[in-house]
Amino acid sequence: MIGRRKFLNLSIATFIMMSSKETYAEGKIIKRYKLVAKPTDYSFSNNQNLTNLWLLNNSCPGPLITAEKGDILEVEFTNLLGEPTTLHWHGIRNLNSMDGVPYVSQPLVETGETFVYRFPINETGTYWYHAHNKAWEHVARGLYGPLIITNNLNNSLGRRDILVVADDWLINENNQVDEESFGNLMHWSHAGRYGNRLSINGQFSPKIEIPSYGPLRLRFINTSNARILSFSLLNKNSLNVISIDGISCKLFKTQKIVLGPAQRVDLLIEDSSQLKSLFEVSNKEPLKVADFITTDLVIEDHLNLIDPIVHHEVPPLTSAKIIEIHMQGGAMGNLSSAIFEGEKKELRELALDNSKLWAFNGHIGNYDFQIAKVNLGDLIILKVWNDTNWPHSMHLHGQHFWVNSQEFGSEKRYFFRDTYLMDRGEKAEFIFKADNPGDWLFHCHMLEHHASGMGGVISVA
Ligand code: C2O
Ligand code: CU
């Protein structure tokens, strides 16, 4: 294990090496950002007292980070939180050393320390970044932001390219983040920590400015700890999906979009004049969560709203290696005991003594639990069985995977994504080419589930 000081030196050395001409051909642009994490008083709406959050650059969501495909992204991250954390670049096919997972790909960034993330950007799309240490608390307090990669940006998104970053907050009667519920076993063993307020772009019921006519791209990101969100634009009964988890797809229509924690969907709206309000429709009564207001000031940005489709075909599976993952645990489940730190223990004991509740193949997962070891270049089928009574939003780091599913009410078809929402009892196959070397997490993005055992590492060597 390399010590932190040594690691920092090493990363500075890498940094110097990487800026040399040898590594990067001329014309590569290095896009630089600075992010500082610290406790911040924040206003979700004008008529409420301030809420103490943990934010990046005092911003909720964190600052929009943009880059163009082909750039190098460099983010100098400074931690002033008072406890250690890291940043993960969700959905980016990253270098393993820049993936931001504590204990697996980097040491924790302690208070007062700075860590430089620096990696090439190879795909366009809608991504996000978030804290990855104690994510169940750090993300819930506000440590995340959008990351958008396009072909044609001049530092900011065009006026026809609109972010919809949705988050679910558990706010108490003093208008503060409900701290008492952090670590609540009831949440951890059930659906995760659900909130009571929904923010869109860091505001409760905001007005989102759009041009008064012409096409728009809407980029939805669900940054909730655990809540599954469904959106519709009630006056429009068919929505055009153009991208899923950052990857452009052939346009198809759906009536509403369902987003598990960490998932993204981009829509193309033909004419902004049709947009009135945004509704969250998981419950019988649709909840209006934002209004669109048009501005007359129309600057025609000649922005190509749709990214080219890079064809990601499902490869022939004849030579694929199969890895079985049997997910068990949680409330009303069938897990009676599991192996934790090398010892078999009863679930009751695991829950009460260790806050562990979920298992993969009979093992309580954590950062040092290896699910499997595969060879670089292998084609892998993860055969995942959600043998629990809860849905789970399963995320694989470092690569997208194909999954044959009936999402969006369609007939079965393959989607190429980085996070897949599994129904209770569902069996699904996650197919991926293991061509990105390193140790990659596979975990539930309902962050309380991950913390209580639902995660492990797939090593590609
Ligand atoms: Cu977005 Cu391991 O997470
Ligand atoms: Cu889960």
CSV table of C-alpha atoms and ligand atoms in Angstrom, one decimal:
chain,number,residue,atom,x,y,z
A,1,MET,CA,0.0,0.0,0.0
A,2,ILE,CA,1.5,3.3,-1.0
A,3,GLY,CA,1.3,6.1,1.6
A,4,ARG,CA,-0.5,9.3,0.8
A,5,ARG,CA,2.5,11.6,0.6
A,6,LYS,CA,4.2,9.3,-1.8
A,7,PHE,CA,1.1,9.0,-3.9
A,8,LEU,CA,0.8,12.7,-4.1
A,9,ASN,CA,4.3,13.0,-5.3
A,10,LEU,CA,3.7,10.3,-7.8
A,11,SER,CA,0.7,12.0,-9.2
A,12,ILE,CA,2.6,15.2,-9.6
A,13,ALA,CA,5.2,13.3,-11.5
A,14,THR,CA,2.5,11.8,-13.7
A,15,PHE,CA,1.1,15.2,-14.2
A,16,ILE,CA,4.4,16.6,-15.5
A,17,MET,CA,5.0,13.6,-17.7
A,18,MET,CA,1.5,13.8,-19.1
A,19,SER,CA,1.8,17.4,-20.1
A,20,SER,CA,4.8,16.5,-22.3
A,21,LYS,CA,4.3,16.5,-26.0
A,22,GLU,CA,5.1,12.8,-26.2
A,23,THR,CA,1.9,11.8,-24.4
A,24,TYR,CA,-0.5,14.1,-26.1
A,25,ALA,CA,-0.4,15.1,-29.7
A,26,GLU,CA,-0.6,18.8,-30.4
A,27,GLY,CA,-4.0,20.3,-30.5
A,28,LYS,CA,-5.2,18.5,-27.4
A,29,ILE,CA,-6.9,21.0,-25.1
A,30,ILE,CA,-6.5,20.8,-21.4
A,31,LYS,CA,-9.7,21.9,-19.7
A,32,ARG,CA,-8.9,23.0,-16.2
A,33,TYR,CA,-11.2,23.4,-13.2
A,34,LYS,CA,-10.8,23.9,-9.5
A,35,LEU,CA,-13.3,22.5,-7.1
A,36,VAL,CA,-13.3,23.2,-3.4
A,37,ALA,CA,-15.5,21.2,-1.1
A,38,LYS,CA,-16.7,22.8,2.1
A,39,PRO,CA,-19.7,23.3,4.4
A,40,THR,CA,-21.9,26.1,2.9
A,41,ASP,CA,-25.2,27.8,3.9
A,42,TYR,CA,-27.4,27.5,0.9
A,43,SER,CA,-30.8,28.9,-0.2
A,44,PHE,CA,-33.1,26.5,-2.0
A,45,SER,CA,-35.8,29.1,-2.4
A,46,ASN,CA,-36.1,32.8,-1.5
A,47,ASN,CA,-38.6,32.5,1.3
A,48,GLN,CA,-36.8,30.0,3.4
A,49,ASN,CA,-34.0,30.2,5.9
A,50,LEU,CA,-30.6,28.8,4.8
A,51,THR,CA,-29.8,25.2,4.8
A,52,ASN,CA,-26.3,24.0,5.7
A,53,LEU,CA,-25.0,21.8,2.9
A,54,TRP,CA,-21.6,20.5,1.9
A,55,LEU,CA,-21.0,22.0,-1.5
A,56,LEU,CA,-18.4,22.3,-4.3
A,57,ASN,CA,-17.5,26.0,-4.9
A,58,ASN,CA,-20.6,27.0,-2.9
A,59,SER,CA,-22.8,25.8,-5.7
A,60,CYS,CA,-25.8,23.4,-5.7
A,61,PRO,CA,-25.5,21.4,-7.8
A,62,GLY,CA,-21.7,21.7,-8.1
A,63,PRO,CA,-20.4,23.7,-11.0
A,64,LEU,CA,-21.1,22.5,-14.4
A,65,ILE,CA,-18.0,21.0,-15.8
A,66,THR,CA,-17.8,20.8,-19.6
A,67,ALA,CA,-15.3,19.6,-22.0
A,68,GLU,CA,-15.2,18.5,-25.6
A,69,LYS,CA,-14.6,15.0,-26.8
A,70,GLY,CA,-10.8,14.7,-27.3
A,71,ASP,CA,-9.9,17.1,-24.5
A,72,ILE,CA,-8.0,16.4,-21.4
A,73,LEU,CA,-9.9,17.2,-18.3
A,74,GLU,CA,-8.0,18.4,-15.3
A,75,VAL,CA,-9.7,19.1,-12.0
A,76,GLU,CA,-7.8,20.3,-9.0
A,77,PHE,CA,-9.8,19.2,-6.0
A,78,THR,CA,-9.3,20.7,-2.6
A,79,ASN,CA,-11.1,19.2,0.5
A,80,LEU,CA,-12.0,21.7,3.2
A,81,LEU,CA,-14.8,19.6,4.7
A,82,GLY,CA,-13.3,18.5,8.0
A,83,GLU,CA,-13.4,14.8,6.9
A,84,PRO,CA,-11.9,12.9,4.0
A,85,THR,CA,-13.5,12.3,0.6
A,86,THR,CA,-12.8,11.7,-3.1
A,87,LEU,CA,-14.5,12.6,-6.4
A,88,HIS,CA,-15.8,10.0,-8.9
A,89,TRP,CA,-16.6,10.8,-12.5
A,90,HIS,CA,-19.7,8.8,-13.0
A,91,GLY,CA,-20.0,7.1,-16.4
A,92,ILE,CA,-16.6,8.2,-17.7
A,93,ARG,CA,-14.6,5.4,-19.2
A,94,ASN,CA,-11.8,6.6,-17.0
A,95,LEU,CA,-8.2,5.7,-16.2
A,96,ASN,CA,-8.4,3.5,-13.2
A,97,SER,CA,-6.1,5.7,-11.1
A,98,MET,CA,-8.5,8.7,-11.7
A,99,ASP,CA,-11.7,6.9,-10.9
A,100,GLY,CA,-11.9,8.3,-7.5
A,101,VAL,CA,-12.8,5.3,-5.4
A,102,PRO,CA,-11.1,5.3,-2.0
A,103,TYR,CA,-9.2,2.2,-0.9
A,104,VAL,CA,-9.5,0.9,-4.5
A,105,SER,CA,-8.0,3.5,-6.9
A,106,GLN,CA,-6.7,6.3,-4.7
A,107,PRO,CA,-6.1,7.2,-1.1
A,108,LEU,CA,-8.6,9.4,0.7
A,109,VAL,CA,-8.2,13.2,0.2
A,110,GLU,CA,-7.9,14.4,3.7
A,111,THR,CA,-9.0,17.8,5.0
A,112,GLY,CA,-6.6,20.5,3.7
A,113,GLU,CA,-5.3,18.3,0.9
A,114,THR,CA,-5.5,18.7,-2.8
A,115,PHE,CA,-5.7,16.0,-5.4
A,116,VAL,CA,-5.4,16.6,-9.1
A,117,TYR,CA,-7.7,14.5,-11.3
A,118,ARG,CA,-6.5,14.4,-14.9
A,119,PHE,CA,-7.9,12.2,-17.6
A,120,PRO,CA,-8.7,12.1,-21.3
A,121,ILE,CA,-12.3,12.5,-22.5
A,122,ASN,CA,-13.2,10.0,-25.2
A,123,GLU,CA,-17.0,10.1,-25.5
A,124,THR,CA,-19.6,12.8,-25.6
A,125,GLY,CA,-22.7,12.8,-23.3
A,126,THR,CA,-24.3,13.6,-20.0
A,127,TYR,CA,-22.4,12.5,-17.0
A,128,TRP,CA,-21.9,13.6,-13.4
A,129,TYR,CA,-19.4,13.7,-10.6
A,130,HIS,CA,-19.9,13.0,-7.0
A,131,ALA,CA,-18.1,12.3,-3.7
A,132,HIS,CA,-17.3,8.6,-3.3
A,133,ASN,CA,-16.3,8.3,0.4
A,134,LYS,CA,-19.3,7.7,2.6
A,135,ALA,CA,-21.3,8.7,-0.5
A,136,TRP,CA,-24.6,7.9,1.4
A,137,GLU,CA,-23.8,11.0,3.5
A,138,HIS,CA,-21.6,13.1,1.3
A,139,VAL,CA,-23.9,13.0,-1.8
A,140,ALA,CA,-26.9,13.5,0.4
A,141,ARG,CA,-25.3,16.7,1.7
A,142,GLY,CA,-24.7,18.1,-1.8
A,143,LEU,CA,-21.3,17.0,-3.0
A,144,TYR,CA,-22.0,16.4,-6.7
A,145,GLY,CA,-22.4,18.2,-10.0
A,146,PRO,CA,-23.0,17.8,-13.7
A,147,LEU,CA,-20.3,16.9,-16.2
A,148,ILE,CA,-21.3,17.4,-19.9
A,149,ILE,CA,-19.1,16.4,-22.8
A,150,THR,CA,-20.0,17.7,-26.3
A,151,ASN,CA,-18.5,18.0,-29.7
A,152,ASN,CA,-19.0,21.7,-29.9
A,153,LEU,CA,-18.9,23.7,-26.7
A,154,ASN,CA,-17.5,27.1,-26.0
A,155,ASN,CA,-17.2,26.7,-22.3
A,156,SER,CA,-20.9,26.6,-21.5
A,157,LEU,CA,-23.9,24.8,-22.8
A,158,GLY,CA,-25.8,26.5,-25.5
A,159,ARG,CA,-29.2,28.1,-24.7
A,160,ARG,CA,-30.9,25.2,-26.4
A,161,ASP,CA,-29.2,22.6,-24.2
A,162,ILE,CA,-30.9,22.5,-20.8
A,163,LEU,CA,-29.9,20.7,-17.7
A,164,VAL,CA,-32.4,19.1,-15.4
A,165,VAL,CA,-30.5,17.9,-12.3
A,166,ALA,CA,-33.0,16.3,-9.9
A,167,ASP,CA,-32.3,15.6,-6.3
A,168,ASP,CA,-34.2,14.2,-3.3
A,169,TRP,CA,-33.5,15.9,0.0
A,170,LEU,CA,-34.5,14.9,3.5
A,171,ILE,CA,-35.0,18.2,5.2
A,172,ASN,CA,-36.1,18.7,8.8
A,173,GLU,CA,-38.4,21.2,10.4
A,174,ASN,CA,-35.6,23.7,10.9
A,175,ASN,CA,-34.9,23.5,7.1
A,176,GLN,CA,-31.7,21.6,7.7
A,177,VAL,CA,-30.4,18.3,6.2
A,178,ASP,CA,-31.8,15.7,8.6
A,179,GLU,CA,-28.7,14.4,10.2
A,180,GLU,CA,-30.3,12.1,12.7
A,181,SER,CA,-31.4,9.8,9.9
A,182,PHE,CA,-27.9,9.2,8.5
A,183,GLY,CA,-27.1,5.6,9.1
A,184,ASN,CA,-30.7,4.6,10.0
A,185,LEU,CA,-30.9,0.8,9.6
A,186,MET,CA,-34.5,1.1,8.6
A,187,HIS,CA,-33.5,3.0,5.5
A,188,TRP,CA,-30.5,0.9,4.8
A,189,SER,CA,-32.5,-2.4,5.0
A,190,HIS,CA,-35.4,-1.1,2.9
A,191,ALA,CA,-35.5,1.2,-0.1
A,192,GLY,CA,-32.7,3.5,1.1
A,193,ARG,CA,-32.9,7.0,2.5
A,194,TYR,CA,-35.9,8.7,0.8
A,195,GLY,CA,-36.3,12.5,1.1
A,196,ASN,CA,-39.2,14.9,1.4
A,197,ARG,CA,-38.2,17.7,-1.0
A,198,LEU,CA,-37.3,17.5,-4.7
A,199,SER,CA,-34.9,20.0,-6.1
A,200,ILE,CA,-34.4,20.8,-9.8
A,201,ASN,CA,-31.0,22.4,-10.5
A,202,GLY,CA,-30.6,23.2,-6.8
A,203,GLN,CA,-34.0,25.0,-6.4
A,204,PHE,CA,-37.4,24.0,-5.2
A,205,SER,CA,-40.0,24.6,-8.0
A,206,PRO,CA,-37.7,26.7,-10.2
A,207,LYS,CA,-38.5,28.5,-13.4
A,208,ILE,CA,-36.3,27.2,-16.2
A,209,GLU,CA,-35.6,29.7,-18.9
A,210,ILE,CA,-35.8,28.4,-22.5
A,211,PRO,CA,-35.9,30.2,-25.9
A,212,SER,CA,-39.4,30.9,-27.1
A,213,TYR,CA,-39.3,28.6,-30.1
A,214,GLY,CA,-37.2,26.0,-31.8
A,215,PRO,CA,-35.6,22.7,-30.7
A,216,LEU,CA,-34.2,22.0,-27.3
A,217,ARG,CA,-32.2,19.2,-25.7
A,218,LEU,CA,-33.1,18.4,-22.1
A,219,ARG,CA,-30.5,16.5,-20.1
A,220,PHE,CA,-32.0,14.7,-17.0
A,221,ILE,CA,-29.7,13.5,-14.2
A,222,ASN,CA,-31.1,11.7,-11.1
A,223,THR,CA,-28.6,12.5,-8.3
A,224,SER,CA,-30.8,11.1,-5.5
A,225,ASN,CA,-29.4,8.8,-2.9
A,226,ALA,CA,-32.1,6.3,-3.3
A,227,ARG,CA,-35.3,7.6,-4.9
A,228,ILE,CA,-36.4,6.4,-8.3
A,229,LEU,CA,-37.8,9.4,-10.2
A,230,SER,CA,-40.3,9.4,-13.1
A,231,PHE,CA,-40.7,12.5,-15.3
A,232,SER,CA,-43.2,13.6,-17.8
A,233,LEU,CA,-44.2,16.8,-19.6
A,234,LEU,CA,-47.9,16.0,-19.3
A,235,ASN,CA,-49.0,18.2,-22.2
A,236,LYS,CA,-46.7,16.2,-24.4
A,237,ASN,CA,-47.6,12.6,-24.6
A,238,SER,CA,-44.6,11.4,-26.5
A,239,LEU,CA,-41.0,12.2,-25.5
A,240,ASN,CA,-38.1,11.7,-27.9
A,241,VAL,CA,-35.2,9.9,-26.1
A,242,ILE,CA,-31.9,10.6,-27.8
A,243,SER,CA,-29.3,9.5,-25.2
A,244,ILE,CA,-29.1,7.1,-22.3
A,245,ASP,CA,-26.4,7.3,-19.6
A,246,GLY,CA,-24.4,9.6,-21.9
A,247,ILE,CA,-24.5,7.4,-24.9
A,248,SER,CA,-26.4,8.6,-28.0
A,249,CYS,CA,-29.0,6.2,-29.3
A,250,LYS,CA,-31.4,6.0,-32.2
A,251,LEU,CA,-34.2,8.4,-31.4
A,252,PHE,CA,-37.2,6.6,-29.9
A,253,LYS,CA,-40.5,7.7,-28.2
A,254,THR,CA,-41.7,7.1,-24.7
A,255,GLN,CA,-44.4,8.6,-22.5
A,256,LYS,CA,-42.4,9.2,-19.4
A,257,ILE,CA,-38.8,8.6,-18.3
A,258,VAL,CA,-37.9,6.5,-15.2
A,259,LEU,CA,-34.5,7.3,-13.7
A,260,GLY,CA,-33.0,5.1,-11.0
A,261,PRO,CA,-30.3,6.8,-8.8
A,262,ALA,CA,-27.4,7.9,-11.0
A,263,GLN,CA,-29.1,7.3,-14.3
A,264,ARG,CA,-29.4,9.9,-17.1
A,265,VAL,CA,-31.7,10.4,-20.1
A,266,ASP,CA,-31.6,13.1,-22.7
A,267,LEU,CA,-34.7,14.2,-24.6
A,268,LEU,CA,-35.1,16.2,-27.8
A,269,ILE,CA,-38.0,18.6,-27.8
A,270,GLU,CA,-38.9,19.7,-31.4
A,271,ASP,CA,-40.3,23.0,-30.3
A,272,SER,CA,-39.7,24.8,-27.0
A,273,SER,CA,-43.1,26.6,-27.3
A,274,GLN,CA,-44.7,23.3,-26.4
A,275,LEU,CA,-43.0,23.1,-23.0
A,276,LYS,CA,-45.0,24.3,-20.0
A,277,SER,CA,-44.1,22.4,-16.9
A,278,LEU,CA,-42.1,19.4,-15.7
A,279,PHE,CA,-43.9,16.8,-13.6
A,280,GLU,CA,-42.7,14.0,-11.3
A,281,VAL,CA,-45.1,11.2,-11.9
A,282,SER,CA,-44.2,8.2,-9.6
A,283,ASN,CA,-47.3,8.8,-7.5
A,284,LYS,CA,-50.9,8.9,-8.6
A,285,GLU,CA,-51.0,12.6,-8.4
A,286,PRO,CA,-48.4,14.2,-10.7
A,287,LEU,CA,-46.2,16.6,-8.8
A,288,LYS,CA,-45.3,19.8,-10.7
A,289,VAL,CA,-41.5,20.3,-10.0
A,290,ALA,CA,-40.6,23.1,-12.4
A,291,ASP,CA,-42.0,25.5,-14.9
A,292,PHE,CA,-40.5,26.5,-18.2
A,293,ILE,CA,-40.6,30.1,-19.1
A,294,THR,CA,-39.7,31.4,-22.5
A,295,THR,CA,-37.5,34.4,-23.0
A,296,ASP,CA,-37.8,36.5,-26.1
A,297,LEU,CA,-34.2,37.2,-26.4
A,298,VAL,CA,-33.3,34.6,-29.0
A,299,ILE,CA,-29.7,34.3,-29.9
A,300,GLU,CA,-29.5,31.7,-32.6
A,301,ASP,CA,-26.8,29.4,-31.5
A,302,HIS,CA,-25.8,27.1,-34.3
A,303,LEU,CA,-25.5,24.2,-32.0
A,304,ASN,CA,-25.9,20.7,-33.1
A,305,LEU,CA,-28.1,19.3,-30.4
A,306,ILE,CA,-27.7,15.7,-31.2
A,307,ASP,CA,-24.4,13.9,-30.8
A,308,PRO,CA,-23.5,11.6,-33.6
A,309,ILE,CA,-24.3,7.9,-32.8
A,310,VAL,CA,-21.2,5.9,-32.2
A,311,HIS,CA,-22.4,2.4,-33.0
A,312,HIS,CA,-22.1,0.2,-30.0
A,313,GLU,CA,-23.2,-3.2,-31.3
A,314,VAL,CA,-23.7,-6.1,-29.0
A,315,PRO,CA,-20.8,-8.5,-30.0
A,316,PRO,CA,-21.3,-12.2,-30.7
A,317,LEU,CA,-21.5,-13.9,-27.3
A,318,THR,CA,-20.1,-17.3,-28.1
A,319,SER,CA,-16.8,-16.8,-26.4
A,320,ALA,CA,-18.1,-14.8,-23.5
A,321,LYS,CA,-17.2,-15.6,-19.9
A,322,ILE,CA,-20.0,-15.9,-17.5
A,323,ILE,CA,-19.9,-14.5,-13.9
A,324,GLU,CA,-22.9,-15.1,-11.7
A,325,ILE,CA,-23.9,-12.6,-9.1
A,326,HIS,CA,-26.6,-13.6,-6.7
A,327,MET,CA,-27.9,-10.6,-4.8
A,328,GLN,CA,-29.6,-11.2,-1.5
A,329,GLY,CA,-30.5,-9.5,1.7
A,330,GLY,CA,-32.4,-6.5,3.1
A,331,ALA,CA,-35.8,-6.5,4.7
A,332,MET,CA,-38.2,-9.3,3.8
A,333,GLY,CA,-35.4,-11.1,2.0
A,334,ASN,CA,-34.0,-14.6,2.1
A,335,LEU,CA,-30.5,-14.0,3.4
A,336,SER,CA,-30.0,-15.7,6.8
A,337,SER,CA,-26.2,-15.5,7.1
A,338,ALA,CA,-23.3,-14.2,5.1
A,339,ILE,CA,-19.5,-14.1,5.2
A,340,PHE,CA,-18.2,-10.8,6.5
A,341,GLU,CA,-14.4,-10.2,7.0
A,342,GLY,CA,-13.8,-13.9,6.5
A,343,GLU,CA,-16.3,-15.0,9.1
A,344,LYS,CA,-19.8,-16.4,8.6
A,345,LYS,CA,-22.4,-14.5,10.7
A,346,GLU,CA,-26.1,-14.4,11.1
A,347,LEU,CA,-27.9,-11.6,9.3
A,348,ARG,CA,-29.3,-10.2,12.6
A,349,GLU,CA,-25.9,-10.0,14.1
A,350,LEU,CA,-24.5,-8.4,10.9
A,351,ALA,CA,-27.2,-5.8,10.9
A,352,LEU,CA,-27.0,-4.9,14.6
A,353,ASP,CA,-23.2,-5.0,15.0
A,354,ASN,CA,-22.0,-3.9,11.6
A,355,SER,CA,-24.9,-2.3,9.7
A,356,LYS,CA,-24.4,-4.9,7.0
A,357,LEU,CA,-27.5,-6.2,5.2
A,358,TRP,CA,-26.8,-7.2,1.6
A,359,ALA,CA,-24.7,-9.8,0.0
A,360,PHE,CA,-23.3,-10.9,-3.4
A,361,ASN,CA,-22.9,-14.7,-3.6
A,362,GLY,CA,-23.1,-15.0,0.2
A,363,HIS,CA,-20.5,-12.4,0.9
A,364,ILE,CA,-21.1,-9.0,2.4
A,365,GLY,CA,-19.4,-6.7,-0.1
A,366,ASN,CA,-17.1,-3.8,0.5
A,367,TYR,CA,-14.2,-2.1,-1.2
A,368,ASP,CA,-11.9,-5.1,-0.7
A,369,PHE,CA,-14.4,-7.8,-1.8
A,370,GLN,CA,-13.4,-9.1,-5.2
A,371,ILE,CA,-16.3,-10.4,-7.2
A,372,ALA,CA,-14.2,-11.8,-10.0
A,373,LYS,CA,-10.9,-11.4,-11.8
A,374,VAL,CA,-11.0,-11.3,-15.6
A,375,ASN,CA,-8.4,-10.9,-18.4
A,376,LEU,CA,-8.0,-7.8,-20.4
A,377,GLY,CA,-10.0,-8.1,-23.6
A,378,ASP,CA,-12.4,-10.8,-22.3
A,379,LEU,CA,-16.0,-10.5,-23.2
A,380,ILE,CA,-18.0,-10.8,-19.9
A,381,ILE,CA,-21.6,-11.6,-19.1
A,382,LEU,CA,-22.5,-10.7,-15.5
A,383,LYS,CA,-25.5,-12.8,-14.8
A,384,VAL,CA,-27.1,-10.8,-12.1
A,385,TRP,CA,-30.1,-12.1,-10.1
A,386,ASN,CA,-31.8,-9.6,-7.9
A,387,ASP,CA,-33.1,-12.1,-5.3
A,388,THR,CA,-34.3,-9.4,-2.9
A,389,ASN,CA,-37.6,-7.6,-2.3
A,390,TRP,CA,-36.3,-4.3,-3.5
A,391,PRO,CA,-35.3,-2.6,-6.8
A,392,HIS,CA,-31.6,-1.8,-7.2
A,393,SER,CA,-29.8,0.7,-9.4
A,394,MET,CA,-26.7,-1.3,-10.4
A,395,HIS,CA,-23.7,0.6,-11.6
A,396,LEU,CA,-20.4,-0.7,-13.1
A,397,HIS,CA,-17.4,1.6,-13.0
A,398,GLY,CA,-15.1,2.1,-16.0
A,399,GLN,CA,-17.2,0.8,-18.8
A,400,HIS,CA,-20.7,0.8,-20.2
A,401,PHE,CA,-22.5,-2.5,-20.6
A,402,TRP,CA,-25.3,-3.9,-22.8
A,403,VAL,CA,-28.5,-5.0,-21.1
A,404,ASN,CA,-31.5,-6.5,-22.8
A,405,SER,CA,-34.5,-4.9,-21.1
A,406,GLN,CA,-38.0,-3.6,-21.4
A,407,GLU,CA,-37.3,-0.1,-20.0
A,408,PHE,CA,-39.3,2.7,-21.5
A,409,GLY,CA,-42.2,0.4,-22.0
A,410,SER,CA,-40.6,-1.0,-25.1
A,411,GLU,CA,-40.4,-4.6,-26.2
A,412,LYS,CA,-37.1,-6.2,-25.2
A,413,ARG,CA,-34.1,-4.5,-26.7
A,414,TYR,CA,-30.5,-3.8,-25.9
A,415,PHE,CA,-29.6,-0.6,-24.1
A,416,PHE,CA,-26.0,0.5,-23.6
A,417,ARG,CA,-25.6,2.1,-20.2
A,418,ASP,CA,-23.6,2.4,-17.0
A,419,THR,CA,-26.4,2.0,-14.5
A,420,TYR,CA,-29.3,-0.3,-14.7
A,421,LEU,CA,-32.4,-0.3,-12.5
A,422,MET,CA,-33.3,-3.9,-11.6
A,423,ASP,CA,-36.7,-4.9,-10.4
A,424,ARG,CA,-37.2,-7.1,-7.4
A,425,GLY,CA,-36.7,-10.7,-8.5
A,426,GLU,CA,-35.3,-9.7,-11.9
A,427,LYS,CA,-32.6,-11.6,-13.6
A,428,ALA,CA,-30.5,-9.6,-16.1
A,429,GLU,CA,-27.3,-10.0,-18.1
A,430,PHE,CA,-24.8,-7.2,-18.1
A,431,ILE,CA,-22.5,-7.7,-21.1
A,432,PHE,CA,-19.2,-5.8,-21.4
A,433,LYS,CA,-15.9,-6.0,-23.1
A,434,ALA,CA,-13.2,-5.9,-20.3
A,435,ASP,CA,-10.9,-3.6,-22.2
A,436,ASN,CA,-10.2,-1.0,-19.5
A,437,PRO,CA,-7.6,-2.4,-17.1
A,438,GLY,CA,-7.9,-1.9,-13.4
A,439,ASP,CA,-10.1,-2.6,-10.4
A,440,TRP,CA,-13.7,-1.5,-11.1
A,441,LEU,CA,-16.5,-1.3,-8.6
A,442,PHE,CA,-19.9,-2.9,-9.3
A,443,HIS,CA,-22.4,-1.7,-6.8
A,444,CYS,CA,-25.9,-0.5,-6.1
A,445,HIS,CA,-26.2,3.2,-6.5
A,446,MET,CA,-28.9,3.3,-3.8
A,447,LEU,CA,-26.1,4.6,-1.7
A,448,GLU,CA,-27.3,3.1,1.6
A,449,HIS,CA,-27.4,-0.3,0.0
A,450,HIS,CA,-23.8,0.1,-1.2
A,451,ALA,CA,-22.7,1.1,2.3
A,452,SER,CA,-24.4,-1.9,3.8
A,453,GLY,CA,-22.8,-4.6,1.6
A,454,MET,CA,-24.1,-4.3,-2.0
A,455,GLY,CA,-20.9,-3.8,-3.8
A,456,GLY,CA,-17.6,-5.4,-4.9
A,457,VAL,CA,-14.7,-5.2,-7.3
A,458,ILE,CA,-14.2,-6.7,-10.7
A,459,SER,CA,-10.5,-6.8,-11.5
A,460,VAL,CA,-9.4,-6.5,-15.2
A,461,ALA,CA,-5.8,-7.4,-15.6
B,1,C2O,CU1,-21.7,7.0,-9.2
B,1,C2O,CU2,-19.5,4.1,-7.5
B,1,C2O,O1,-20.6,5.6,-8.4
B,2,CU,CU,-29.8,-1.3,-3.9
